[in-house]
Every structure is written in C-alpha cells, then in structure tokens.
Short mmCIF file of C-alpha atoms in Angstrom, two decimals:
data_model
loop_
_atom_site.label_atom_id
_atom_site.label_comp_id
_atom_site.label_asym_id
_atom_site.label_seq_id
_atom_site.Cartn_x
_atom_site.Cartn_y
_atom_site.Cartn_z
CA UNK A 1 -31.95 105.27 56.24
CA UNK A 2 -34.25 102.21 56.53
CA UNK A 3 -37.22 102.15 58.05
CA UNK A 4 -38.45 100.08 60.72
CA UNK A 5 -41.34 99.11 58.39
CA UNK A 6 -39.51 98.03 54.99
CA UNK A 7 -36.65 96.69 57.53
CA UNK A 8 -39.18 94.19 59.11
CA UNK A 9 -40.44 93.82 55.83
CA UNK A 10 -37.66 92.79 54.41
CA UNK A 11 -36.14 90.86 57.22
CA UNK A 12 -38.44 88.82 59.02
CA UNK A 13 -41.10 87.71 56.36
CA UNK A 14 -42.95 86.25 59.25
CA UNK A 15 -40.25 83.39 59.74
CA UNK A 16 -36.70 84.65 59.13
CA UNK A 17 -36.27 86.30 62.59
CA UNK A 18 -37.35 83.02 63.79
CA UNK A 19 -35.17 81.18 62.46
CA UNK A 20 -32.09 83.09 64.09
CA UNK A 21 -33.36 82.02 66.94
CA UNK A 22 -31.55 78.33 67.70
CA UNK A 23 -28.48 79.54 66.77
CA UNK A 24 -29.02 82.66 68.52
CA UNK A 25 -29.43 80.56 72.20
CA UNK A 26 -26.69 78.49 71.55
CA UNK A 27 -24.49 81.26 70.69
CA UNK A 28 -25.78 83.52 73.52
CA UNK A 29 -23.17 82.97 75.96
CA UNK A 30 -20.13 83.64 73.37
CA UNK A 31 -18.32 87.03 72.73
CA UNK A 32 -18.91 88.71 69.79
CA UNK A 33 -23.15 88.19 69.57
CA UNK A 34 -25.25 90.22 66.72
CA UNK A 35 -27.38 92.46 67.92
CA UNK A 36 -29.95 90.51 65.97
CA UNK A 37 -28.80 87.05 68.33
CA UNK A 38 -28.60 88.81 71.54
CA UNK A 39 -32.23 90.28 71.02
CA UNK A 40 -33.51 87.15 69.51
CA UNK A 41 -32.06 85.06 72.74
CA UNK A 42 -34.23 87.19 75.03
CA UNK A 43 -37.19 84.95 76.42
CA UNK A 44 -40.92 85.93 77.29
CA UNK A 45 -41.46 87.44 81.14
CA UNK A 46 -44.52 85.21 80.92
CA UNK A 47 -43.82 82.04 79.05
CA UNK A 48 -40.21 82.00 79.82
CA UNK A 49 -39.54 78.69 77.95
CA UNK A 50 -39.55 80.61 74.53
CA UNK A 51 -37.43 83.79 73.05
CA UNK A 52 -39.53 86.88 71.91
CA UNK A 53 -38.32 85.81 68.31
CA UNK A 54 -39.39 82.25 68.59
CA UNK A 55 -43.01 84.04 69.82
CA UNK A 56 -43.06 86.30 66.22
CA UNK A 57 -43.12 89.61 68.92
CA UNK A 58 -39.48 90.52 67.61
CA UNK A 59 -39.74 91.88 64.20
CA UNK A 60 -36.69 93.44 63.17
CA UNK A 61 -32.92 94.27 64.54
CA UNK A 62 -31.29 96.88 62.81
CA UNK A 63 -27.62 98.15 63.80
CA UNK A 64 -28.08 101.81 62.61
CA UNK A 65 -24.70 104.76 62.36
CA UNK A 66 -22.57 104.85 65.14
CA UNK A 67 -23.10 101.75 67.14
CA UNK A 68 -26.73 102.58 67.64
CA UNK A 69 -29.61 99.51 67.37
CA UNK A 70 -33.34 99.32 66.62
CA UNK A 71 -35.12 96.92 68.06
CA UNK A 72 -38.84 97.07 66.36
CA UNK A 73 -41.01 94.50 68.55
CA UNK A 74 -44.86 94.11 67.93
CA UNK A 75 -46.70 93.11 71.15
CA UNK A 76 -48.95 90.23 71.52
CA UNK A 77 -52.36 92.31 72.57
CA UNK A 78 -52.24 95.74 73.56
CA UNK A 79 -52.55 95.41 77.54
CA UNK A 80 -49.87 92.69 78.02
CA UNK A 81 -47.95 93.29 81.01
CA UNK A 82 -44.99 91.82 79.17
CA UNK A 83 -43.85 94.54 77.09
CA UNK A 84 -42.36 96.61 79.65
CA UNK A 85 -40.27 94.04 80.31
CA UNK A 86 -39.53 92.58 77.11
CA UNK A 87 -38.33 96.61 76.22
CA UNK A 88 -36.16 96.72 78.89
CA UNK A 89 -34.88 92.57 78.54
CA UNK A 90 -33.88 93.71 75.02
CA UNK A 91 -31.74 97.12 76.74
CA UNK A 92 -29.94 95.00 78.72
CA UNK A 93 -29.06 91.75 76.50
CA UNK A 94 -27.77 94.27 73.73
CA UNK A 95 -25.97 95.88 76.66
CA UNK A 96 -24.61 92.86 77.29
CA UNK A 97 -23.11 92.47 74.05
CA UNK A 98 -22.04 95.66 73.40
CA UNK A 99 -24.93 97.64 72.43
CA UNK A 100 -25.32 100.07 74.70
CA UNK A 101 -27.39 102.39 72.39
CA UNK A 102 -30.50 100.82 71.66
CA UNK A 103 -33.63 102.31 70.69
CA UNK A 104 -36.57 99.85 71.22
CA UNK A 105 -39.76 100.62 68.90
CA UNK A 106 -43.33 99.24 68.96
CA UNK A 107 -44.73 98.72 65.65
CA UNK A 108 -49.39 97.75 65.66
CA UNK A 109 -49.57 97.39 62.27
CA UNK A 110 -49.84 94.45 61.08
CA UNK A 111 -51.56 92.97 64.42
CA UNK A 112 -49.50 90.31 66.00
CA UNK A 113 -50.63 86.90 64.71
CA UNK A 114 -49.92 83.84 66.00
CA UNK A 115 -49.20 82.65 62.80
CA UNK A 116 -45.93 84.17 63.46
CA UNK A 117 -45.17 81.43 66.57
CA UNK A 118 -42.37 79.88 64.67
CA UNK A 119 -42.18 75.58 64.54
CA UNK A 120 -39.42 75.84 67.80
CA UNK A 121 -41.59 78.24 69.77
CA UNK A 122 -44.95 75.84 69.14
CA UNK A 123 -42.88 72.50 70.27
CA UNK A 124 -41.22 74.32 73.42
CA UNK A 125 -44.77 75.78 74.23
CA UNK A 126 -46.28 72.18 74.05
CA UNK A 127 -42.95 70.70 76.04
CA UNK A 128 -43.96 73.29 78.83
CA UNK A 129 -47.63 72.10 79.00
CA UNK A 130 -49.07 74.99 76.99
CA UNK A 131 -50.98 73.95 73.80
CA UNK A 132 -49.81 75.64 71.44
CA UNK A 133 -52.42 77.79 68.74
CA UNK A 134 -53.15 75.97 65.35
CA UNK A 135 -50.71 76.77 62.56
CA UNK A 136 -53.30 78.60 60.97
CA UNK A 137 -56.00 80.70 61.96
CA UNK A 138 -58.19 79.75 58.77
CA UNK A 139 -58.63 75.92 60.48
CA UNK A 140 -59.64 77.24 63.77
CA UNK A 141 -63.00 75.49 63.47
CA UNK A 142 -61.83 72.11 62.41
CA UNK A 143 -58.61 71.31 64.84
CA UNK A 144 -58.18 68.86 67.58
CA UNK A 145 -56.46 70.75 70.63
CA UNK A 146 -54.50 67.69 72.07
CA UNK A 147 -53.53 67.91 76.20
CA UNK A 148 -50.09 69.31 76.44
CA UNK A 149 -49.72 66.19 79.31
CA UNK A 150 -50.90 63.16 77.93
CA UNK A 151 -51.78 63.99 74.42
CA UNK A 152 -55.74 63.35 74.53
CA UNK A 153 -57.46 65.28 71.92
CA UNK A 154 -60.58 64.84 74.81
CA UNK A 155 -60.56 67.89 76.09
CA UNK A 156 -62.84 70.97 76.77
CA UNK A 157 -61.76 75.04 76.63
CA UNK A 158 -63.01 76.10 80.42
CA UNK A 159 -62.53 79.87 80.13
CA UNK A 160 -61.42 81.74 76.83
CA UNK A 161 -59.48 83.94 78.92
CA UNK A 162 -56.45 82.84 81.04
CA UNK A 163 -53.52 83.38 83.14
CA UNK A 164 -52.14 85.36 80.31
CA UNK A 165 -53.50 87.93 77.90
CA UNK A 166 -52.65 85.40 75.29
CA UNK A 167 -53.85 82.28 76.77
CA UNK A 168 -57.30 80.58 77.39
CA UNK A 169 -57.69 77.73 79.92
CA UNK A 170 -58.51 74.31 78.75
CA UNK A 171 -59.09 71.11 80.57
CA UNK A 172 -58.17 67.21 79.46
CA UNK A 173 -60.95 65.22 80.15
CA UNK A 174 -58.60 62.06 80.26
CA UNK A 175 -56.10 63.13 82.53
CA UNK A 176 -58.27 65.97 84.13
CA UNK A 177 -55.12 68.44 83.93
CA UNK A 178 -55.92 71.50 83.53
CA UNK A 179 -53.82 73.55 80.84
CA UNK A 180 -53.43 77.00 79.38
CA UNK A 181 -53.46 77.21 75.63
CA UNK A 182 -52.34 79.86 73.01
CA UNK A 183 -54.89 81.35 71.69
CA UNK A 184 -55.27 81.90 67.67
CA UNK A 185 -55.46 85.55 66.19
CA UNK B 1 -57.87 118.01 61.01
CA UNK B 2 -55.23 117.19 63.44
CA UNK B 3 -57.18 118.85 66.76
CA UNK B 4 -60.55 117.11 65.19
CA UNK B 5 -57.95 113.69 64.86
CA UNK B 6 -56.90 113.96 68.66
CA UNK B 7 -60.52 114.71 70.01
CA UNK B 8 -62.04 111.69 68.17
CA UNK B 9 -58.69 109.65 69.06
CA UNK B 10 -59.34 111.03 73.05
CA UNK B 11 -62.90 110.32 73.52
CA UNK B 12 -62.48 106.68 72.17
CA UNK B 13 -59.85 106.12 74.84
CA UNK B 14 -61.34 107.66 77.12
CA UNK B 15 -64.20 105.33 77.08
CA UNK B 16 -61.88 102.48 76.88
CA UNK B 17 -60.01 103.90 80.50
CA UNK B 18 -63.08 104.25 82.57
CA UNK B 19 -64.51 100.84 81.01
CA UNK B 20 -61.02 99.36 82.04
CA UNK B 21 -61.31 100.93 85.43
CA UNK B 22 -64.76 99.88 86.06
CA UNK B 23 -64.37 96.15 85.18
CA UNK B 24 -61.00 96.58 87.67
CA UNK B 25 -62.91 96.92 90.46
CA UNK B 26 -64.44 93.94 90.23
CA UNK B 27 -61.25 92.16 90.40
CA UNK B 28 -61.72 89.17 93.26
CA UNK B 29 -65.18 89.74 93.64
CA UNK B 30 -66.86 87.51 90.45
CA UNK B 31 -68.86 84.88 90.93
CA UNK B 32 -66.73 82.41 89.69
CA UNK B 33 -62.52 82.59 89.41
CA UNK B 34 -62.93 81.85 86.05
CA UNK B 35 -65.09 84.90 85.53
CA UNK B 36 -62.45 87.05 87.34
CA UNK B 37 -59.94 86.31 85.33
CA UNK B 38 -62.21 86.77 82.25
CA UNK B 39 -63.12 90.86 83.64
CA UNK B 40 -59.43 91.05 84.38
CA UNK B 41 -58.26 90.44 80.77
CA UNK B 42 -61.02 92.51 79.34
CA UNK B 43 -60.05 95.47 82.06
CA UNK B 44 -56.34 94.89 80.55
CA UNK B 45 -57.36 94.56 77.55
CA UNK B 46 -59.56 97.75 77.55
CA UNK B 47 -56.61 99.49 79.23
CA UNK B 48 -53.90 99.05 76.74
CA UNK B 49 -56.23 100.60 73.81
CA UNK B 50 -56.66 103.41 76.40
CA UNK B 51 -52.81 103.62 76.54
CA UNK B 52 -52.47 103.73 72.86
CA UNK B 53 -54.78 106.20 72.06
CA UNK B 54 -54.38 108.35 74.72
CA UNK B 55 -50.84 108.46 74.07
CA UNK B 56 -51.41 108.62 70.52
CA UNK B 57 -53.71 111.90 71.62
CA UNK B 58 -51.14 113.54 73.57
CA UNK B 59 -48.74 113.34 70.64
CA UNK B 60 -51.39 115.03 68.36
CA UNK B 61 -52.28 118.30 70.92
CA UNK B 62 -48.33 118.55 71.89
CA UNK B 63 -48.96 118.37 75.38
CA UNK B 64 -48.87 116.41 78.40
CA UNK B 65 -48.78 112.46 77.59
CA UNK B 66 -51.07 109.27 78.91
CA UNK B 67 -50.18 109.94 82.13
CA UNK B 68 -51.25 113.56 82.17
CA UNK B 69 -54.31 112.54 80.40
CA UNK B 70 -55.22 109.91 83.03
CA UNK B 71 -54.69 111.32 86.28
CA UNK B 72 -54.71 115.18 85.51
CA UNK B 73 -58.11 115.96 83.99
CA UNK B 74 -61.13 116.50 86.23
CA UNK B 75 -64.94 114.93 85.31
CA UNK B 76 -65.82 117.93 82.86
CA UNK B 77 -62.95 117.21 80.99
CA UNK B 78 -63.60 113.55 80.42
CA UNK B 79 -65.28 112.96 76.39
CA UNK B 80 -65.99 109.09 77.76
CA UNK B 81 -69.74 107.97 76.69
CA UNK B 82 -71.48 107.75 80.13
CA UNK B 83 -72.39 104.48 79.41
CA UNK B 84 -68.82 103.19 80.69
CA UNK B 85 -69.13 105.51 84.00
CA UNK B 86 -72.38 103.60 85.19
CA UNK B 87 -71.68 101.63 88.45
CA UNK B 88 -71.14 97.67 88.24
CA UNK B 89 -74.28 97.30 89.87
CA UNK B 90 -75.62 93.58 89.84
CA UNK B 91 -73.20 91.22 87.25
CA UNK B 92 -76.47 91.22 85.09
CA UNK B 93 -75.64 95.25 84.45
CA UNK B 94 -71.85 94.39 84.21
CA UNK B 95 -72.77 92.25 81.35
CA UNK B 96 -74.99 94.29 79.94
CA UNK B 97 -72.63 97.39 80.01
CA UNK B 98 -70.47 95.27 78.25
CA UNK B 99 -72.36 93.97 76.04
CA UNK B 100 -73.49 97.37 74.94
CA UNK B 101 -70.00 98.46 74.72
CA UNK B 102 -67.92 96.14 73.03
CA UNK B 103 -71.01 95.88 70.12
CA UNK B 104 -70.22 99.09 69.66
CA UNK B 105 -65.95 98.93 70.08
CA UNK B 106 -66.07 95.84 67.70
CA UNK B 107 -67.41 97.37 63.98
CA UNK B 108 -65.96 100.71 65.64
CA UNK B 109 -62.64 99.61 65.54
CA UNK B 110 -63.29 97.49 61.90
CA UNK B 111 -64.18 100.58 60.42
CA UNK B 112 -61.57 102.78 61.71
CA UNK B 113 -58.11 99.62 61.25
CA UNK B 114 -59.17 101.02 57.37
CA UNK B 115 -58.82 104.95 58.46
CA UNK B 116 -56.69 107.00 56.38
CA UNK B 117 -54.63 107.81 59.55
CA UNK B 118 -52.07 104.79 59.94
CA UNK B 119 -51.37 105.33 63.51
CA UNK B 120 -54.99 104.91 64.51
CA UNK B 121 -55.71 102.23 61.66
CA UNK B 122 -53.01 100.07 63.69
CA UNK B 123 -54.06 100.81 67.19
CA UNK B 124 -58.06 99.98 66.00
CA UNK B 125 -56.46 96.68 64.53
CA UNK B 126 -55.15 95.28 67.12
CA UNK B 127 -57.74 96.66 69.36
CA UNK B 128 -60.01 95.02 67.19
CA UNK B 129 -59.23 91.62 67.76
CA UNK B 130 -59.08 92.08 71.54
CA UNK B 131 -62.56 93.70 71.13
CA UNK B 132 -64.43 90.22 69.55
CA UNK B 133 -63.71 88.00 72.38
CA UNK B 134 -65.20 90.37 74.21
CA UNK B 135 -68.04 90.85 72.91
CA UNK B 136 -68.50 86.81 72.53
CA UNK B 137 -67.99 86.48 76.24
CA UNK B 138 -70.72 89.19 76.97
CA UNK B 139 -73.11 87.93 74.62
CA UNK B 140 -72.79 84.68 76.11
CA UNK B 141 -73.29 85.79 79.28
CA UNK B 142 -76.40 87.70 78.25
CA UNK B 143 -78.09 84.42 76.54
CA UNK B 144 -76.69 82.29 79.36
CA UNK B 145 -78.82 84.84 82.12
CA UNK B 146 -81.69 85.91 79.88
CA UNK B 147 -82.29 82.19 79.02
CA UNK B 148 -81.73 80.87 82.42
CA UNK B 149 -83.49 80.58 85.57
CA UNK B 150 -86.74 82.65 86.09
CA UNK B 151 -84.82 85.23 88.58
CA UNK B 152 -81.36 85.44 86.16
CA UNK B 153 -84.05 86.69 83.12
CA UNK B 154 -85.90 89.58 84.76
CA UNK B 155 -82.61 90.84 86.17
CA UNK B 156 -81.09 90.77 82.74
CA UNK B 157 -83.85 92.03 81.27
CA UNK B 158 -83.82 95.09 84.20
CA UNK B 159 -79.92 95.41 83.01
CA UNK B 160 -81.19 96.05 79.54
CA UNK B 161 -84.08 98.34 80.20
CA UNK B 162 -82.25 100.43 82.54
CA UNK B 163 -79.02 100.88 80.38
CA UNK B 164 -80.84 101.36 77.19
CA UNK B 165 -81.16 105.30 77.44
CA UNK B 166 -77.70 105.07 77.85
CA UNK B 167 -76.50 103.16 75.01
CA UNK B 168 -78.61 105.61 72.61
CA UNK B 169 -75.80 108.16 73.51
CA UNK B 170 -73.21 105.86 71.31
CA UNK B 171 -75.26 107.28 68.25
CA UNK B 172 -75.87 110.61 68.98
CA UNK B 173 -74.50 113.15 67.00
CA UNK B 174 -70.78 113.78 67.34
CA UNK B 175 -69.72 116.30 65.14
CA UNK B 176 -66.12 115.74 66.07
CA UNK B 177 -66.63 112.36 64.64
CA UNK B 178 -68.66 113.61 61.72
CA UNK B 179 -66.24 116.01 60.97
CA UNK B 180 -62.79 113.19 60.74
CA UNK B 181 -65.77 110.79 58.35
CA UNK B 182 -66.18 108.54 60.87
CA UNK B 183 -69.85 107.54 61.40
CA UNK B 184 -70.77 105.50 64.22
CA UNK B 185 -71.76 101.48 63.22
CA UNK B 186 -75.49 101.72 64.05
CA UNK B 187 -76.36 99.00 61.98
CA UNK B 188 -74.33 96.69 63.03
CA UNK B 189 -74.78 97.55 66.48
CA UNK B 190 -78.87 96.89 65.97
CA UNK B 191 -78.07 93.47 64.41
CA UNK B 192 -76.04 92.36 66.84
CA UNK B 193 -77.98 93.06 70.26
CA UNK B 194 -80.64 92.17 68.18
CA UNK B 195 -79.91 88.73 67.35
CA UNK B 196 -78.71 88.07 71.19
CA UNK B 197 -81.49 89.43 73.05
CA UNK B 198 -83.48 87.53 70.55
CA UNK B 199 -81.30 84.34 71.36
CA UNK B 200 -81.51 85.20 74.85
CA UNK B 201 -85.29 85.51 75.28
CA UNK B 202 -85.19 89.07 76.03
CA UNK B 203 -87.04 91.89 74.25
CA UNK B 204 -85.25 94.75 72.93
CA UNK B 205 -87.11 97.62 74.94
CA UNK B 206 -88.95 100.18 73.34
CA UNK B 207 -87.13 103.47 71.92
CA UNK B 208 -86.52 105.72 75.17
CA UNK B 209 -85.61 109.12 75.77
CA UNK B 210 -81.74 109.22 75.86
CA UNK B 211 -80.85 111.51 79.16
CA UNK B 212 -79.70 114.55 79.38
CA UNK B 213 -76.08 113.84 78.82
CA UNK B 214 -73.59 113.73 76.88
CA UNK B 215 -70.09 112.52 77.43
CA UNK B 216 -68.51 113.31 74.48
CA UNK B 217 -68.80 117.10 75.37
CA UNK B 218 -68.04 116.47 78.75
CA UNK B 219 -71.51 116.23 80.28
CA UNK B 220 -71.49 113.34 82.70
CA UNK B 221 -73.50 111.53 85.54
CA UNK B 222 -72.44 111.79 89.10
CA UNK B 223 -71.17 108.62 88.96
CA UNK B 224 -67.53 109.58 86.97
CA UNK B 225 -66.10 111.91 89.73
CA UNK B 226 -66.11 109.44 92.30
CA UNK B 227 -64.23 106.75 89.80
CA UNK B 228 -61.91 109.35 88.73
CA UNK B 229 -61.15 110.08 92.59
CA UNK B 230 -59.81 106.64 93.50
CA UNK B 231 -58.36 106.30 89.75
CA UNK B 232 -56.22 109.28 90.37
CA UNK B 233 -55.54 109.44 94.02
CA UNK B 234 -51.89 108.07 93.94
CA UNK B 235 -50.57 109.69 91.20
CA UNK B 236 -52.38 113.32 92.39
CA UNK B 237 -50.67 112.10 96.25
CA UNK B 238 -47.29 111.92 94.71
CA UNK B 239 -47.12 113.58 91.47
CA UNK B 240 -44.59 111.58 88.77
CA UNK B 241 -44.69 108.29 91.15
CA UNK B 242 -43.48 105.43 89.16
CA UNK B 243 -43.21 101.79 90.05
#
C-alpha cells in the first residue's frame, strides 16, 4: 500500500496537484470526474475564488482497494476555521462523483508554504483584490506589494493579522483601498 | 517513554488552551479593531496547537480525546504554566503575558519541529511559524508602550515587574521534560526579552522569588478555576453538544 507521505511525495512535488486544477474546473460538471479532479475543483470556504489545489492545501488523491479514496490535505495554519469545511467539501464533491468512501487525512509535516500557491491561484487571488504572497519566501525583504485595485506599489501593511488566519491587512496609499494580502510562510 | 511523551505533549497544549482562552475574552473589547483582530488570530492560532497536541495526547494515554481533555478535567488536573492563567488585566499585562509566552513557544517549538517523535516535530513546525508573528506583534507592542508616553512606560514596566515571578516558572525544573531530552530555551528566552526591554526603555527587573506554584504538576493560582468554569460550561450543560 502507499502511503500518504511517499504518495504526496511522489504526486504533487509542490506543483503537480496544481496543475490538475484548470482542467479539473472545467471538467467538474461532466460525468465520469477523477477523484483527483473532483477534489481538486473544491474551492476555499474563505477565499472562495480559488480551489484547495490551486491554494497548495490539497496534497495528494489516492483511489485505494475497493472504491475507497484518500484525500491527504495540509492546512494553511493550525487554527483555520476552514478545515472543517474543506474535510467535509471534499466528502461531498467525491460523493458527487461517485466516491462515496473517502477517507480525508491531515498531514503537518512539511508546514504549509505558500510557496505552494500555484501561478492560477496567485492571479485569481490578485483578480479578487487579495495580493497575493511573493513567489518566494527568501525575497520577502526586497518585494513591492502592488494594490490588488489599481496596481500602486504605494502602499503600507496596517495590521499583520487579518480577516483570515492567512491574511494581513494592507492599505494603497494611492487609491486608499484597503486590501487583505496573503501572507508569506 | 510514551506516558513521559503524552505528559510533555499535554502540558504544552495545555498552556496553549488557556492562553487561547484568555486572549478570547478580549474579543471586541481592544483598543483598536485592528488590535482585535490581531488577539483573535493569536487566540486561534494558540487554539489549533492546543487541538493538535491535545489530540495528539489523547492518542498517546488511549483515552478520552481533545474534547475530553478540554472540558472534562478540573483545575488540579491542568499541567498549563500559570503564567497563561493570569487575568488580562490592563493591555500593558496582555502584552506582556504574551510577550513572555510566545519568547518562550517560539525556540520551544524550533527545538522540538527537530524531535525524534514525527508527530510532535510536525505539530511544533507548523506551530512554529504561527508562534513568530506572535511574538513580533508583542514585542512591538512592548517597545511601542515602554517607549511611549510617560503613563504607557510605568504601566509596562508594572506589567513586567509583576509577571516576572511568573515567567521564572517556564524554567523550572520539569522532570517530565528532562526525562523526553527536552530542555527548556533559556537562552534564547534571556536574549530575546533582553534585547526588547532594552529597545523598549524598560529594565529587566531584578531576579525574584518565583511563587509557590507550579503548573506543570498541577499547582495553580485561583485564577484557572474560574476560566475553566465559563470554558467548560456548555459542553458540562449538555454533554457531547456539537455545532
């Protein structure tokens, strides 16, 4: 049998989950979705505008003896409201396509990262007006965080903690918007 | 090795559930809405660690599980640090209390993401992470007061004195910690309120005598039975309520 950890390992890579995920939306309302689409079309509770794959918190799908699915997700931080949600989202999509036997696993280690924010999930976060989190956490000191709205890079970080567990708020100093950003980890 | 494992794993959540239920009930009453929703994330924050490890504790004894944990044990059989049990008190001793804390969750949880034991290596990871913004927003805080106005120093300073004796009690001995290899990070602890009560014009106060307490073996102020109270009442009122 395959572990959830040399599954993930060997399936997602940080990006190849990810990368499911168009295909994955534009195939959700057909017969005959993967178990890996139909979990990879669910979207965020919070930021609705992006899937759980698209976010990096979906790590691995694996359709197991007898009809049974894993579903090994790794949550953003370790209070967000989300999950509970996102667990039971991911019951009912596979449901939904024909997976009624779905075990849904949390795996810590490694921390989430938003490294992991694939290139779709960091334009549909900006599209939304949330900034999304540098592509990299090593430039954190040196980037510009540009105002989802207008695209000033004037802009100021009012709180690090925001609406989300994941966000901090920001503020454009051009257009005076306020706007919740991603933060890096 | 396994009942030392979930004692050590139990006391660290457990101090990481009252903290969480402290800083809660402060929710709507900061001075600034910014600031609320700063406790807030630190009180969720703080409470999914305690989730994790007192889950993770529950799995190790056999019995019961978070919930049994949480809302089943009385005051004596808390192992929180009394430090986290304090009252709120003035938001100078809310930020000190944190302060005090999270220097000592942050090279706490460094140390222990490279434990032998995978399961708590992962939860200290992550909780890691969580655990430096909070100690950068309390530190802040703490320069921001102690280098402020006349009246915003001598009540920081009055948080610091009076919480002092209490943060000794993170480096007493603990010979359930001794015993897993885990010894607390002291150093880095010094250092660090060092170099902000330094920044923040405060003095670090002289060495006191640490009270009469100790949390870890379930010897609290009277201040935890009253928390517990309201932190239980609805699940102790209807037994297995969920939402």
């Amino acid at each position: 049998m395959v572990t959830a950890g040399s599954a993930a390992t060997a399936r997602t890579g940080g990006t190849a989950v990810a990368a499911d995920s168009e295909s994955a939306a534009a195939a959700a309302h057909t017969d005959g979705l993967t178990a890996l689409a139909a979990a990879s079309a669910v979207v965020d509770p919070e930021l609705p505008f992006v899937t759980i794959a698209e976010l990096g918190i979906l790590r691995a799908v694996d359709e197991l003896d007898g009809g049974r699915v894993a579903v090994t997700i790794t949550p953003t931080y370790t209070g967000c409201p989300a999950v509970s949600v996102i667990r039971e989202d991911v019951r009912v999509a596979l449901a939904d396509a024909g997976f009624p036997d779905v075990e849904v696993r949390t795996r810590l280690s490694p921390p989430w990262s938003t490294e992991w924010i694939s290139e779709d999930g960091r334009r549909k976060l900006a599209d939304a007006g949330v900034a999304p989190p540098a592509p990299t956490r090593t430039t954190l000191l040196t980037i510009t965080v540009r105002c989802p709205q207008c695209g000033s890079p004037d802009t100021e970080e009012l709180s690090r903690f925001g609406s989300t567990a994941c966000t901090a708020l920001w503020r454009c100093r051009a257009c005076t918007e306020p706007f919740p950003r991603v933060k890096e980890r | 090795m396994s009942a030392d494992l979930a004692a050590y794993v139990l006391g660290i959540g457990d101090d990481a559930l009252v903290a969480a239920q402290r800083l809660g009930e402060l929710y709507a009453s900061s001075p600034e809405m910014e600031e609320d929703v700063a406790l807030a994330n630190i009180a969720l924050d703080q409470l999914g660690a305690a989730r994790l490890l007192l889950e993770y504790a529950a799995e190790l004894t056999g019995d019961g599980d978070e919930d049994t944990l949480a809302f089943l044990r009385g005051p004596d059989g808390f192992r929180n640090h009394t430090l986290v049990e304090l009252p709120n008190g003035d938001f100078a001793v809310t930020i000190a209390k944190l302060l005090f804390l999270a220097a000592w969750q942050r090279p706490l949880y460094a140390r222990l993401a490279a434990f032998p034991d995978e399961r708590l290596a992962g939860i200290a990871a992550t909780a890691g992470l969580e655990s430096a913004y909070h100690l950068d927003h309390a530190a802040q805080w703490t320069i921001r007061l102690g280098d402020g106005t006349a009246e915003s120093h001598r009540r920081m300073q009055d948080a610091i004195d009076t919480l002092w004796p209490y943060a000794r009690e993170l480096f007493t001995l603990d010979p359930v910690a001794e015993r897993i290899g885990v010894t607390p990070p002291r150093a880095e602890w010094d250092e660090m309120i060092g170099a902000t009560l330094a920044e923040a014009t405060l003095h670090v106060p002289a060495p006191a005598d640490v009270p009469d307490l100790d949390g870890r073996a379930g010897r609290h102020t009277p201040h935890l039975g009253p928390l517990l109270d309201e932190m239980q009442s609805l699940h102790r009122a209807h037994p297995g309520a969920r939402w």
